[in-house]
Amino acid sequence: MATTATTNATGTVTEKRKPVFKKVDQLKPGTSGHTLTVKVVSSKLVKVGNKGTGRSSAMLMNRSSQPTRISECLVGDETGTILFTARNDQVDIMTPETTVILRNAKIDMFKGTMRLAVDKWGRVEVTEPAKFEVKEDNNLSLVEYELVNVDN
């Protein structure tokens, strides 16, 4: 694994690790920090709303007045597919047949099913078209999970 050295603000040298790319079928509920290369199968805009709903007017003055956009995108690789929740600028990137790298992605649970998301600490990057065919018959977002409390 190749690394590069960088110096941080305190003057100490830190080693940056190369990302470890995961496959869709390796994703588990409640996990984060995933790096994946996926192809967008479909994209559907599900919400266009006002960012300001429920916030004070002082907070609104510091924010842009662009509406919040949320899109559900089916993404996948040669091992399976999962629903990706794209927000705002990510919506424009996630067009069908586009290949993207999702960095620092996390698994959110929505109504007992897994959804992939990239928040402000992650990144969505368009990359060259992938050579793999998406395995659409293994959709991880169709598997429903149930939280079980175990008494000792």
PDB file of C-alpha atoms in Angstrom:
ATOM      1  CA  MET A   1       0.000   0.000   0.000  1.00  0.00           C
ATOM      2  CA  ALA A   2       1.636   3.236  -1.127  1.00  0.00           C
ATOM      3  CA  THR A   3       1.520   6.247   1.160  1.00  0.00           C
ATOM      4  CA  THR A   4       2.409   9.908   0.891  1.00  0.00           C
ATOM      5  CA  ALA A   5       3.735  12.060   3.719  1.00  0.00           C
ATOM      6  CA  THR A   6       2.167  15.410   4.648  1.00  0.00           C
ATOM      7  CA  THR A   7       2.898  17.913   7.389  1.00  0.00           C
ATOM      8  CA  ASN A   8      -0.058  19.141   9.450  1.00  0.00           C
ATOM      9  CA  ALA A   9      -0.501  22.410  11.393  1.00  0.00           C
ATOM     10  CA  THR A  10       1.390  21.132  14.448  1.00  0.00           C
ATOM     11  CA  GLY A  11       4.430  20.258  12.358  1.00  0.00           C
ATOM     12  CA  THR A  12       4.070  16.497  12.673  1.00  0.00           C
ATOM     13  CA  VAL A  13       4.367  14.317   9.600  1.00  0.00           C
ATOM     14  CA  THR A  14       1.378  12.078   8.856  1.00  0.00           C
ATOM     15  CA  GLU A  15       1.103   9.296   6.311  1.00  0.00           C
ATOM     16  CA  LYS A  16      -1.877   9.308   3.937  1.00  0.00           C
ATOM     17  CA  ARG A  17      -3.161   5.857   3.074  1.00  0.00           C
ATOM     18  CA  LYS A  18      -4.406   4.820  -0.343  1.00  0.00           C
ATOM     19  CA  PRO A  19      -8.175   4.305  -0.318  1.00  0.00           C
ATOM     20  CA  VAL A  20      -9.499   0.771  -0.014  1.00  0.00           C
ATOM     21  CA  PHE A  21     -12.315   0.373  -2.528  1.00  0.00           C
ATOM     22  CA  LYS A  22     -15.281  -1.717  -1.386  1.00  0.00           C
ATOM     23  CA  LYS A  23     -17.906  -3.540  -3.411  1.00  0.00           C
ATOM     24  CA  VAL A  24     -21.631  -2.922  -2.958  1.00  0.00           C
ATOM     25  CA  ASP A  25     -22.276  -6.408  -1.537  1.00  0.00           C
ATOM     26  CA  GLN A  26     -19.797  -5.703   1.311  1.00  0.00           C
ATOM     27  CA  LEU A  27     -21.904  -2.831   2.730  1.00  0.00           C
ATOM     28  CA  LYS A  28     -23.543  -3.397   6.117  1.00  0.00           C
ATOM     29  CA  PRO A  29     -26.054  -1.323   8.156  1.00  0.00           C
ATOM     30  CA  GLY A  30     -24.628   1.429  10.364  1.00  0.00           C
ATOM     31  CA  THR A  31     -21.198   1.541   8.727  1.00  0.00           C
ATOM     32  CA  SER A  32     -19.334   4.520   7.287  1.00  0.00           C
ATOM     33  CA  GLY A  33     -16.093   5.572   5.648  1.00  0.00           C
ATOM     34  CA  HIS A  34     -16.671   3.571   2.466  1.00  0.00           C
ATOM     35  CA  THR A  35     -14.998   4.309  -0.872  1.00  0.00           C
ATOM     36  CA  LEU A  36     -16.785   2.800  -3.870  1.00  0.00           C
ATOM     37  CA  THR A  37     -16.745   3.023  -7.652  1.00  0.00           C
ATOM     38  CA  VAL A  38     -20.323   2.668  -8.895  1.00  0.00           C
ATOM     39  CA  LYS A  39     -22.373   3.240 -12.006  1.00  0.00           C
ATOM     40  CA  VAL A  40     -25.651   5.199 -11.825  1.00  0.00           C
ATOM     41  CA  VAL A  41     -28.519   3.011 -13.085  1.00  0.00           C
ATOM     42  CA  SER A  42     -31.385   5.461 -12.536  1.00  0.00           C
ATOM     43  CA  SER A  43     -32.105   8.759 -10.805  1.00  0.00           C
ATOM     44  CA  LYS A  44     -35.429  10.137  -9.564  1.00  0.00           C
ATOM     45  CA  LEU A  45     -35.953  13.569  -7.995  1.00  0.00           C
ATOM     46  CA  VAL A  46     -38.049  13.006  -4.857  1.00  0.00           C
ATOM     47  CA  LYS A  47     -37.999  16.390  -3.118  1.00  0.00           C
ATOM     48  CA  VAL A  48     -37.497  20.019  -3.965  1.00  0.00           C
ATOM     49  CA  GLY A  49     -38.020  22.093  -0.849  1.00  0.00           C
ATOM     50  CA  ASN A  50     -37.034  25.280   0.877  1.00  0.00           C
ATOM     51  CA  LYS A  51     -33.871  25.063   2.987  1.00  0.00           C
ATOM     52  CA  GLY A  52     -35.361  27.508   5.440  1.00  0.00           C
ATOM     53  CA  THR A  53     -38.253  25.447   6.759  1.00  0.00           C
ATOM     54  CA  GLY A  54     -38.100  25.224  10.523  1.00  0.00           C
ATOM     55  CA  ARG A  55     -35.160  27.606  10.958  1.00  0.00           C
ATOM     56  CA  SER A  56     -34.971  31.027  12.556  1.00  0.00           C
ATOM     57  CA  SER A  57     -34.782  34.144  10.379  1.00  0.00           C
ATOM     58  CA  ALA A  58     -31.266  34.911  11.685  1.00  0.00           C
ATOM     59  CA  MET A  59     -30.041  31.589  10.326  1.00  0.00           C
ATOM     60  CA  LEU A  60     -31.820  32.209   7.030  1.00  0.00           C
ATOM     61  CA  MET A  61     -29.934  35.441   6.448  1.00  0.00           C
ATOM     62  CA  ASN A  62     -26.605  33.565   6.495  1.00  0.00           C
ATOM     63  CA  ARG A  63     -27.741  30.865   4.054  1.00  0.00           C
ATOM     64  CA  SER A  64     -28.287  30.964   0.319  1.00  0.00           C
ATOM     65  CA  SER A  65     -31.903  30.842  -0.790  1.00  0.00           C
ATOM     66  CA  GLN A  66     -31.467  27.830  -3.072  1.00  0.00           C
ATOM     67  CA  PRO A  67     -34.043  25.100  -2.491  1.00  0.00           C
ATOM     68  CA  THR A  68     -33.014  21.731  -1.106  1.00  0.00           C
ATOM     69  CA  ARG A  69     -33.057  19.018  -3.770  1.00  0.00           C
ATOM     70  CA  ILE A  70     -33.068  15.316  -2.925  1.00  0.00           C
ATOM     71  CA  SER A  71     -32.844  12.539  -5.479  1.00  0.00           C
ATOM     72  CA  GLU A  72     -32.913   8.767  -5.038  1.00  0.00           C
ATOM     73  CA  CYS A  73     -30.428   7.109  -7.371  1.00  0.00           C
ATOM     74  CA  LEU A  74     -30.003   3.405  -7.952  1.00  0.00           C
ATOM     75  CA  VAL A  75     -26.244   2.800  -8.121  1.00  0.00           C
ATOM     76  CA  GLY A  76     -24.281  -0.408  -8.363  1.00  0.00           C
ATOM     77  CA  ASP A  77     -21.316  -2.457  -9.455  1.00  0.00           C
ATOM     78  CA  GLU A  78     -20.764  -6.047 -10.571  1.00  0.00           C
ATOM     79  CA  THR A  79     -21.833  -7.376  -7.125  1.00  0.00           C
ATOM     80  CA  GLY A  80     -25.142  -5.568  -6.594  1.00  0.00           C
ATOM     81  CA  THR A  81     -27.090  -2.315  -6.327  1.00  0.00           C
ATOM     82  CA  ILE A  82     -28.186   0.062  -3.566  1.00  0.00           C
ATOM     83  CA  LEU A  83     -30.179   3.285  -3.366  1.00  0.00           C
ATOM     84  CA  PHE A  84     -28.027   6.407  -3.031  1.00  0.00           C
ATOM     85  CA  THR A  85     -29.548   9.581  -1.573  1.00  0.00           C
ATOM     86  CA  ALA A  86     -28.151  12.531  -3.537  1.00  0.00           C
ATOM     87  CA  ARG A  87     -28.511  16.016  -2.063  1.00  0.00           C
ATOM     88  CA  ASN A  88     -28.283  19.440  -3.742  1.00  0.00           C
ATOM     89  CA  ASP A  89     -25.170  19.591  -6.003  1.00  0.00           C
ATOM     90  CA  GLN A  90     -24.889  15.797  -5.981  1.00  0.00           C
ATOM     91  CA  VAL A  91     -28.225  15.607  -7.856  1.00  0.00           C
ATOM     92  CA  ASP A  92     -26.642  17.184 -10.951  1.00  0.00           C
ATOM     93  CA  ILE A  93     -23.757  14.680 -10.935  1.00  0.00           C
ATOM     94  CA  MET A  94     -25.872  11.536 -10.525  1.00  0.00           C
ATOM     95  CA  THR A  95     -27.219  11.070 -14.056  1.00  0.00           C
ATOM     96  CA  PRO A  96     -27.916   7.596 -15.502  1.00  0.00           C
ATOM     97  CA  GLU A  97     -24.939   5.755 -17.063  1.00  0.00           C
ATOM     98  CA  THR A  98     -22.430   8.005 -15.214  1.00  0.00           C
ATOM     99  CA  THR A  99     -19.626   6.269 -13.312  1.00  0.00           C
ATOM    100  CA  VAL A 100     -18.768   7.938  -9.992  1.00  0.00           C
ATOM    101  CA  ILE A 101     -16.399   7.431  -7.073  1.00  0.00           C
ATOM    102  CA  LEU A 102     -18.098   7.860  -3.689  1.00  0.00           C
ATOM    103  CA  ARG A 103     -15.586   8.803  -0.987  1.00  0.00           C
ATOM    104  CA  ASN A 104     -16.348   8.587   2.745  1.00  0.00           C
ATOM    105  CA  ALA A 105     -19.837   7.230   2.047  1.00  0.00           C
ATOM    106  CA  LYS A 106     -22.036   6.015   4.886  1.00  0.00           C
ATOM    107  CA  ILE A 107     -25.013   3.719   5.266  1.00  0.00           C
ATOM    108  CA  ASP A 108     -28.168   5.402   6.557  1.00  0.00           C
ATOM    109  CA  MET A 109     -31.217   3.379   7.561  1.00  0.00           C
ATOM    110  CA  PHE A 110     -34.572   4.532   6.153  1.00  0.00           C
ATOM    111  CA  LYS A 111     -37.716   2.597   7.084  1.00  0.00           C
ATOM    112  CA  GLY A 112     -35.588  -0.452   7.914  1.00  0.00           C
ATOM    113  CA  THR A 113     -33.674  -0.470   4.620  1.00  0.00           C
ATOM    114  CA  MET A 114     -30.125   0.595   3.739  1.00  0.00           C
ATOM    115  CA  ARG A 115     -29.454   3.813   1.830  1.00  0.00           C
ATOM    116  CA  LEU A 116     -26.020   5.008   0.765  1.00  0.00           C
ATOM    117  CA  ALA A 117     -25.212   8.703   1.334  1.00  0.00           C
ATOM    118  CA  VAL A 118     -22.277  11.101   1.145  1.00  0.00           C
ATOM    119  CA  ASP A 119     -22.428  14.035   3.583  1.00  0.00           C
ATOM    120  CA  LYS A 120     -20.319  17.207   3.746  1.00  0.00           C
ATOM    121  CA  TRP A 121     -17.260  15.214   4.872  1.00  0.00           C
ATOM    122  CA  GLY A 122     -17.348  12.990   1.789  1.00  0.00           C
ATOM    123  CA  ARG A 123     -17.036  13.510  -1.930  1.00  0.00           C
ATOM    124  CA  VAL A 124     -18.771  12.458  -5.156  1.00  0.00           C
ATOM    125  CA  GLU A 125     -16.461  12.463  -8.194  1.00  0.00           C
ATOM    126  CA  VAL A 126     -17.224  11.619 -11.820  1.00  0.00           C
ATOM    127  CA  THR A 127     -14.664   9.186 -13.242  1.00  0.00           C
ATOM    128  CA  GLU A 128     -14.044   7.402 -16.539  1.00  0.00           C
ATOM    129  CA  PRO A 129     -16.757   4.915 -17.571  1.00  0.00           C
ATOM    130  CA  ALA A 130     -16.529   1.584 -15.771  1.00  0.00           C
ATOM    131  CA  LYS A 131     -15.999  -1.645 -17.665  1.00  0.00           C
ATOM    132  CA  PHE A 132     -18.282  -3.707 -15.407  1.00  0.00           C
ATOM    133  CA  GLU A 133     -21.948  -4.570 -15.911  1.00  0.00           C
ATOM    134  CA  VAL A 134     -24.191  -3.655 -12.968  1.00  0.00           C
ATOM    135  CA  LYS A 135     -25.772  -6.686 -11.254  1.00  0.00           C
ATOM    136  CA  GLU A 136     -29.319  -5.365 -10.882  1.00  0.00           C
ATOM    137  CA  ASP A 137     -30.846  -8.515  -9.360  1.00  0.00           C
ATOM    138  CA  ASN A 138     -29.028  -8.020  -6.008  1.00  0.00           C
ATOM    139  CA  ASN A 139     -30.565  -4.794  -4.637  1.00  0.00           C
ATOM    140  CA  LEU A 140     -29.410  -4.325  -1.020  1.00  0.00           C
ATOM    141  CA  SER A 141     -32.041  -1.606  -0.470  1.00  0.00           C
ATOM    142  CA  LEU A 142     -34.809  -4.201  -0.817  1.00  0.00           C
ATOM    143  CA  VAL A 143     -33.556  -6.121   2.242  1.00  0.00           C
ATOM    144  CA  GLU A 144     -35.507  -5.009   5.307  1.00  0.00           C
ATOM    145  CA  TYR A 145     -33.723  -4.976   8.669  1.00  0.00           C
ATOM    146  CA  GLU A 146     -35.274  -5.009  12.115  1.00  0.00           C
ATOM    147  CA  LEU A 147     -33.658  -3.637  15.277  1.00  0.00           C
ATOM    148  CA  VAL A 148     -33.722  -6.339  17.948  1.00  0.00           C
ATOM    149  CA  ASN A 149     -32.958  -5.669  21.620  1.00  0.00           C
ATOM    150  CA  VAL A 150     -31.239  -8.565  23.366  1.00  0.00           C
ATOM    151  CA  ASP A 151     -31.809  -8.934  27.121  1.00  0.00           C
ATOM    152  CA  ASN A 152     -28.928 -10.377  29.142  1.00  0.00           C
TER     153      ASN A 152
END
